[in-house]
Short mmCIF file of C-alpha atoms in Angstrom, two decimals:
data_model
loop_
_atom_site.label_atom_id
_atom_site.label_comp_id
_atom_site.label_asym_id
_atom_site.label_seq_id
_atom_site.Cartn_x
_atom_site.Cartn_y
_atom_site.Cartn_z
CA MET N 19 123.95 7.24 345.35
CA LYS N 20 126.36 7.42 342.08
CA ARG N 21 127.66 11.05 341.69
CA PHE N 22 127.78 13.38 339.17
CA ILE N 23 129.97 16.52 337.97
CA THR N 24 129.44 19.58 335.31
CA ILE N 25 132.34 20.99 334.59
CA PHE N 26 131.86 23.97 331.83
CA PRO N 27 135.55 26.28 333.44
CA GLN N 28 134.21 29.52 332.12
CA GLY N 29 130.95 29.30 334.33
CA ALA N 30 129.37 32.45 336.60
CA ASN N 31 126.72 32.72 338.62
CA ILE N 32 124.11 33.42 336.52
CA HIS N 33 125.04 29.52 334.72
CA LEU N 34 124.03 28.14 338.10
CA ILE N 35 120.07 29.27 337.30
CA LYS N 36 120.35 27.44 333.10
CA ASP N 37 121.15 24.37 331.74
CA VAL N 38 124.63 24.42 333.65
CA GLY N 39 123.75 24.10 336.85
CA MET N 40 119.86 24.12 336.23
CA ILE N 41 120.98 19.69 334.72
CA PRO N 42 123.05 19.14 338.36
CA PHE N 43 120.47 20.59 340.40
CA PHE N 44 117.66 18.73 339.17
CA LEU N 45 119.24 14.78 339.12
CA GLN N 46 120.53 15.63 342.68
CA LYS N 47 117.14 17.04 343.79
CA GLU N 48 115.08 14.08 342.22
CA GLY N 49 117.82 11.19 343.53
CA TYR N 50 119.67 10.23 341.25
CA TYR N 51 122.68 12.02 341.65
CA ARG N 52 124.97 13.14 344.06
CA SER N 53 125.57 16.15 341.99
CA THR N 54 128.99 18.90 341.78
CA VAL N 55 129.37 21.83 339.45
CA ALA N 56 133.13 22.63 338.42
CA PHE N 57 134.20 25.96 337.24
CA TYR N 58 137.35 28.07 337.65
CA SER N 59 134.99 31.28 339.58
CA ASP N 60 136.20 31.33 343.15
CA GLU N 61 132.53 29.71 345.48
CA GLU N 62 131.61 33.30 347.22
CA GLU N 63 131.33 34.57 343.40
CA LEU N 64 128.40 31.74 343.40
CA LYS N 65 126.01 33.21 345.47
CA TYR N 66 123.78 31.21 343.96
CA LEU N 67 124.59 28.04 345.31
CA GLN N 68 123.24 29.42 349.35
CA GLY N 69 120.04 29.85 347.41
CA GLU N 70 119.25 28.61 343.77
CA VAL N 71 120.26 25.93 343.92
CA MET N 72 121.63 24.96 347.37
CA GLY N 73 122.70 21.81 347.80
CA LEU N 74 124.23 21.23 345.16
CA SER N 75 128.36 21.58 345.74
CA TYR N 76 131.01 23.12 344.18
CA ASN N 77 134.79 22.46 343.17
CA ARG N 78 136.79 25.04 341.83
CA ILE N 79 139.18 23.86 338.72
CA ILE N 80 141.98 25.57 339.45
CA ARG N 81 143.96 27.06 336.90
CA PHE N 82 147.45 25.45 336.11
CA PHE N 83 147.35 26.64 332.14
CA ARG N 84 146.01 28.79 329.63
CA ASN N 85 145.36 25.31 328.02
CA GLU N 86 141.45 25.23 329.14
CA ASN N 87 141.60 21.21 327.95
CA VAL N 88 144.79 20.46 330.06
CA ASN N 89 143.32 22.72 333.33
CA ILE N 90 140.52 20.04 332.57
CA PHE N 91 142.42 16.87 331.64
CA LEU N 92 144.18 17.99 335.57
CA PHE N 93 140.77 18.10 337.26
CA ILE N 94 139.22 14.90 335.98
CA LEU N 95 142.80 13.00 336.24
CA PHE N 96 142.71 13.98 340.59
CA ASN N 97 139.19 13.76 340.07
CA ILE N 98 138.43 10.28 338.53
CA ARG N 99 137.62 8.46 341.83
CA ARG N 100 135.48 11.17 343.18
CA PHE N 101 132.91 11.40 340.42
CA ASP N 102 130.36 8.41 338.35
CA VAL N 103 129.26 10.77 335.58
CA PHE N 104 130.59 13.67 333.74
CA MET N 105 129.24 15.62 332.06
CA PHE N 106 130.24 18.79 329.00
CA PHE N 107 129.62 21.49 327.20
CA HIS N 108 130.36 22.34 324.01
CA GLN N 109 132.10 18.55 322.27
CA SER N 110 135.34 18.92 320.01
CA LEU N 111 137.76 16.56 319.41
CA VAL N 112 140.00 17.02 322.35
CA LYS N 113 137.55 17.13 324.62
CA THR N 114 136.38 13.78 323.21
CA ILE N 115 139.77 12.05 323.22
CA ILE N 116 139.90 13.49 326.62
CA ALA N 117 136.73 11.25 327.82
CA ILE N 118 137.89 8.15 325.71
CA PHE N 119 141.49 7.64 327.80
CA PHE N 120 139.88 7.73 330.91
CA LYS N 121 136.96 5.32 329.97
CA VAL N 122 139.60 2.99 328.72
CA ILE N 123 141.84 3.64 332.01
CA THR N 124 138.33 3.02 334.24
CA PHE N 125 137.61 0.06 331.91
CA ASN N 126 134.70 1.64 331.37
CA LYS N 127 134.02 1.92 334.25
CA LEU N 128 133.71 6.48 333.73
CA LYS N 129 130.86 7.37 331.47
CA PHE N 130 130.35 10.80 330.01
CA TYR N 131 127.48 13.43 328.40
CA PHE N 132 127.88 15.71 326.70
CA LYS N 133 125.49 18.78 325.82
CA LEU N 134 125.87 20.17 322.51
CA ASP N 135 124.60 23.27 323.27
CA ALA N 136 123.61 24.56 319.02
CA ASN N 137 123.02 25.88 317.05
CA ASP N 138 121.68 26.36 313.84
CA SER N 139 125.68 26.63 312.77
CA ILE N 140 126.62 23.29 313.64
CA MET N 141 124.60 22.99 310.20
CA GLU N 142 127.21 24.51 308.24
CA SER N 143 130.54 23.60 309.88
CA LYS N 144 133.54 22.04 308.66
CA LEU N 145 132.60 18.54 310.45
CA ALA N 146 129.27 18.77 308.36
CA ARG N 147 130.35 19.97 304.80
CA SER N 148 133.17 17.28 304.45
CA ARG N 149 132.86 13.87 304.24
CA SER N 150 136.55 13.64 305.16
CA LEU N 151 138.32 10.81 306.27
CA PHE N 152 139.99 12.43 309.58
CA ASN N 153 135.30 13.95 309.90
CA LYS N 154 135.02 10.54 309.94
CA PHE N 155 136.55 9.60 312.86
CA LYS N 156 135.98 11.90 314.79
CA ILE N 157 132.45 11.16 314.62
CA PHE N 158 133.87 7.69 315.36
CA LEU N 159 135.20 9.18 318.33
CA TYR N 160 131.56 11.02 318.82
CA ASN N 161 129.93 8.09 318.99
CA ARG N 162 132.45 6.27 321.80
CA ILE N 163 131.20 9.08 324.79
CA ASP N 164 127.72 7.22 326.64
CA LEU N 165 125.70 9.55 325.76
CA VAL N 166 125.47 12.25 323.65
CA SER N 167 122.52 15.30 323.57
CA VAL N 168 120.78 18.67 321.37
CA GLU N 169 118.44 21.04 322.10
CA THR N 170 116.37 20.57 318.93
CA ARG N 171 114.77 18.14 317.33
CA TYR N 172 115.45 19.17 313.71
CA ILE N 173 119.50 19.55 314.71
CA GLN N 174 119.43 15.86 316.41
CA HIS N 175 118.10 14.68 312.59
CA PHE N 176 120.54 16.33 310.63
CA LEU N 177 122.94 15.10 312.57
CA THR N 178 121.57 11.45 313.13
CA LYS N 179 120.46 11.50 309.13
CA GLN N 180 123.44 13.06 307.61
CA LEU N 181 126.68 12.86 309.74
CA LYS N 182 125.09 9.18 311.34
CA MET N 183 126.07 10.70 314.77
CA LYS N 184 124.75 8.90 317.52
CA VAL N 185 122.68 11.82 319.32
CA ALA N 186 119.68 11.76 321.53
CA TYR N 187 116.83 15.06 321.96
CA ILE N 188 116.82 16.34 325.44
CA PRO N 189 115.27 20.16 325.09
CA ASN N 190 116.32 22.72 328.46
CA GLY N 191 114.20 22.64 330.48
CA PHE N 192 112.06 25.46 333.18
CA ASP N 193 111.26 24.56 336.75
CA PHE N 194 108.30 25.50 337.30
CA GLY N 195 108.24 23.99 341.15
CA ARG N 196 108.91 27.72 341.86
CA GLN N 197 106.01 29.20 344.48
CA LEU N 198 105.66 32.64 341.76
CA VAL N 199 104.75 30.29 338.03
CA THR N 200 102.28 26.91 340.75
CA GLU N 201 101.04 30.16 343.08
CA THR N 202 97.79 30.47 340.53
CA ASN N 203 96.94 27.08 340.83
CA GLY N 204 96.05 26.96 337.68
CA ARG N 205 94.32 29.91 337.43
CA SER N 206 95.18 32.33 334.77
CA ILE N 207 97.26 35.12 335.87
CA GLN N 208 96.80 38.76 336.61
CA LYS N 209 98.46 40.60 333.04
CA ASP N 210 99.37 43.98 332.49
CA ASN N 211 99.38 45.61 329.07
CA LEU N 212 103.18 44.85 329.18
CA ILE N 213 105.29 43.67 326.20
CA SER N 214 108.48 42.49 327.30
CA LEU N 215 111.78 41.11 326.28
CA VAL N 216 115.47 40.08 328.75
CA GLY N 217 118.80 39.58 327.53
CA ARG N 218 122.32 42.22 327.26
CA ILE N 219 120.35 45.01 325.37
CA GLY N 220 122.52 45.67 322.39
CA ALA N 221 124.07 42.89 322.04
CA PRO N 222 124.53 42.04 318.56
CA GLU N 223 123.40 38.67 318.40
CA LYS N 224 120.10 40.04 320.60
CA ASP N 225 119.06 42.42 317.57
CA ASN N 226 117.21 44.71 319.53
CA SER N 227 117.68 47.42 317.02
CA THR N 228 115.06 45.72 315.28
CA MET N 229 112.78 46.11 318.36
CA LEU N 230 113.47 49.68 317.83
CA LYS N 231 113.23 50.26 314.52
CA ALA N 232 109.86 47.85 315.13
CA LEU N 233 108.40 50.73 317.65
CA SER N 234 108.86 53.77 315.70
CA PHE N 235 105.75 52.02 313.27
CA VAL N 236 103.53 51.11 316.54
CA ASP N 237 100.76 52.93 318.45
CA LEU N 238 101.92 51.54 321.84
CA LYS N 239 97.58 53.05 323.65
CA ASP N 240 97.34 52.12 326.49
CA TRP N 241 100.48 49.63 326.61
CA GLN N 242 104.54 50.07 327.63
CA VAL N 243 107.02 47.35 326.62
CA GLU N 244 110.27 46.59 329.32
CA PHE N 245 113.71 46.12 328.43
CA LEU N 246 115.65 43.59 331.29
CA GLY N 247 118.45 43.29 331.24
CA PRO N 248 122.38 45.18 331.26
CA ILE N 249 122.78 47.89 328.61
CA ASP N 250 125.47 48.20 326.08
CA LEU N 251 127.21 51.45 326.03
CA ASP N 252 127.26 51.12 321.94
CA PHE N 253 123.49 50.98 322.42
CA GLN N 254 123.18 54.28 324.12
CA THR N 255 122.60 56.53 321.21
CA GLU N 256 120.74 54.18 319.11
CA ILE N 257 118.36 54.71 321.84
CA ARG N 258 118.25 58.27 322.84
CA SER N 259 118.56 59.09 318.64
CA PHE N 260 114.74 56.84 319.47
CA PHE N 261 113.78 58.46 321.95
CA ALA N 262 114.60 61.61 320.27
CA SER N 263 112.47 60.64 317.03
CA ASN N 264 109.29 59.02 319.27
CA PRO N 265 108.55 61.19 321.86
CA GLN N 266 105.80 59.39 322.56
CA HIS N 267 107.31 56.58 323.77
CA VAL N 268 109.53 58.00 325.98
CA ALA N 269 106.98 56.73 329.26
CA LYS N 270 105.49 54.01 327.45
CA VAL N 271 108.80 52.40 326.47
CA LEU N 272 111.14 51.66 329.87
CA PHE N 273 115.47 49.63 329.96
CA ARG N 274 114.70 48.44 333.24
CA GLY N 275 118.35 47.42 333.21
CA ASN N 276 120.23 44.10 335.04
CA ILE N 277 118.13 41.95 337.66
CA ASP N 278 119.95 40.35 339.83
CA ASP N 279 117.33 39.18 341.33
CA ARG N 280 116.06 35.82 339.37
CA ASN N 281 112.35 36.22 341.47
CA GLN N 282 112.87 39.61 341.04
CA LEU N 283 113.04 39.04 336.24
CA LEU N 284 110.15 36.10 336.51
CA LEU N 285 107.50 38.31 338.53
CA SER N 286 108.77 40.97 335.72
CA LEU N 287 107.22 38.10 332.58
CA THR N 288 105.05 36.71 335.05
CA LYS N 289 103.15 40.96 334.57
CA SER N 290 103.83 40.70 330.99
CA LYS N 291 101.35 39.68 328.01
CA VAL N 292 103.62 39.59 325.25
CA PHE N 293 107.54 38.57 325.16
CA VAL N 294 110.03 39.45 322.21
CA GLN N 295 112.87 38.40 321.26
CA THR N 296 114.51 39.11 317.94
CA SER N 297 117.89 37.62 317.95
CA LYS N 298 119.60 36.58 314.57
CA PHE N 299 120.69 32.82 316.47
CA GLU N 300 119.83 31.36 319.25
CA SER N 301 121.06 27.57 320.80
CA PHE N 302 117.88 27.32 322.23
CA GLY N 303 116.46 30.32 323.50
CA ILE N 304 116.25 30.03 327.23
CA ALA N 305 114.84 33.15 328.35
CA LEU N 306 112.00 32.75 325.70
CA LEU N 307 110.99 28.96 327.46
CA GLU N 308 111.01 30.92 330.90
CA ALA N 309 108.74 34.00 329.06
CA ILE N 310 106.14 30.88 327.82
CA SER N 311 107.27 29.61 331.47
CA CYS N 312 105.18 31.89 333.32
CA GLY N 313 102.71 32.46 330.68
CA CYS N 314 103.38 34.78 327.74
CA TYR N 315 101.95 35.31 324.57
CA PRO N 316 105.82 35.10 322.77
CA VAL N 317 106.51 36.79 320.03
CA SER N 318 110.38 35.93 318.34
CA THR N 319 112.50 35.17 315.09
CA ASN N 320 112.53 32.58 312.82
CA LEU N 321 114.61 30.40 314.09
CA THR N 322 114.60 26.37 314.51
CA PRO N 323 114.69 26.34 318.39
CA SER N 324 111.42 29.28 318.46
CA LYS N 325 110.09 27.79 315.72
CA GLU N 326 109.95 23.93 318.91
CA ILE N 327 109.28 26.44 321.85
CA LEU N 328 106.14 27.58 320.72
CA GLY N 329 104.81 24.75 318.82
CA HIS N 330 101.65 26.44 317.99
CA ILE N 331 101.19 29.69 320.00
CA GLY N 332 102.45 32.78 319.14
CA HIS N 333 104.32 34.67 316.07
CA LEU N 334 107.27 34.10 314.34
CA PHE N 335 108.76 37.30 311.66
CA GLU N 336 111.94 36.77 309.93
CA VAL N 337 115.67 37.74 311.82
CA GLY N 338 115.49 41.47 310.96
CA ASP N 339 112.20 42.36 309.68
CA TYR N 340 111.33 45.24 311.25
CA ASN N 341 107.86 45.90 309.44
CA ASN N 342 105.66 42.87 310.47
CA LEU N 343 106.93 42.64 314.05
CA ALA N 344 105.31 45.47 314.14
CA VAL N 345 102.39 44.42 312.41
CA ILE N 346 102.08 41.50 314.71
CA LEU N 347 102.43 43.69 317.67
CA GLN N 348 99.82 46.33 316.41
CA SER N 349 97.39 43.92 315.21
CA ILE N 350 98.11 42.40 319.25
CA ILE N 351 97.50 45.88 320.94
CA ASP N 352 94.68 46.31 319.13
CA GLY N 353 92.71 42.72 319.97
CA LYS N 354 92.50 42.17 316.41
CA ILE N 355 95.29 39.05 317.82
CA THR N 356 93.38 36.85 320.27
CA LEU N 357 95.96 35.55 323.63
CA PRO N 358 95.69 32.57 325.10
CA LEU N 359 95.04 32.39 328.90
CA SER N 360 98.07 32.62 330.13
CA SER N 361 97.70 29.41 332.03
CA SER N 362 96.83 27.36 328.95
CA ILE N 363 99.86 28.80 328.41
CA ILE N 364 102.00 27.71 331.12
CA ASN N 365 101.00 24.32 331.03
CA SER N 366 102.01 24.29 327.75
CA ALA N 367 105.10 24.44 328.14
CA LYS N 368 105.16 22.70 331.58
CA GLN N 369 103.94 18.91 329.68
CA LYS N 370 107.04 19.32 327.63
CA TYR N 371 109.72 21.29 329.60
CA SER N 372 109.35 20.67 332.50
CA TRP N 373 112.85 20.26 334.84
CA THR N 374 111.53 16.81 336.17
CA SER N 375 110.72 14.80 333.45
CA ILE N 376 114.10 16.21 330.99
CA VAL N 377 116.37 14.14 334.01
CA LYS N 378 114.60 11.43 334.21
CA GLN N 379 115.15 11.84 330.51
CA ILE N 380 118.65 12.16 331.06
CA ASN N 381 118.95 9.53 333.61
CA PHE N 382 117.57 6.32 331.54
CA ASN N 383 119.92 7.33 329.14
CA LEU N 384 123.14 6.91 330.89
CA GLU N 385 121.47 3.88 332.60
CA ASP N 386 121.39 2.11 328.87
#
């Protein structure tokens, strides 16, 4: 069987249950490759290797130098005979040159896959805005790579049409084989009057301030709101100010903190009727995908990946528009917006975002 490795030097335990770990894990689970991941981290720090992605092999990247690209080059050099496909995130000129170098010296036996993990900002990058000879040369090199992918069709269309880049559309996915989701056997999940948000609470890009401002204008009635994730210290002051101004929400707006147990997080989403994402930008929006995969009705900022993930389900609002968000939430609470069955939300997500079908597409592109 061929051998696949994802090289992600800055990887940590949490990355094993994101696309960094899920792609090699499912490529192995579906029988396409024997898979490995490689980080700087010590293996003892990666507890999901013995749980969520059991069977996935691990190689540690030695930090010989401060320069990450040099360490990557040495890692591939030392392991050149051990793997057939090398996967990277965030394509760069240096990484591309490294890949082409190894393809040349192995007479094109090695294959390389770059997952761009790109958000809308790529359309304003120097590569996109300049038609210089140097940028055309970079694109020429990028097109020598076996597989380059992006997570949204909009960005794929831009890169292929405007920059003439050879880019595949391959979204992120969800493990629908988890018992937590499949135990309903197609029946609608019993949901609580609960609105959830997930992420690093208070991080500037997550813009949780917009949610707090919106909640100041919402009568929650018998509903609750849960913020799930570690809380930035700087955001604590804003939370205290919110409760001081809105004492009626003290028992209804809850900050649960970090949840290390993956099953506990998904259980919380499974119980929630609504999921809110207030992010200013997202490369794909994995938390949003997980939410609809657990049957949550999505409400999100109007971002390119959010529009693609939601499709015809859910509501969008502009970044920072807490007034519109408040109107949407109040309409849901008052029953003016009828929520679809959770089972129909899950089935819609499953058709597009099953890791099983996604890695089948990756394998097809690599075999082409």
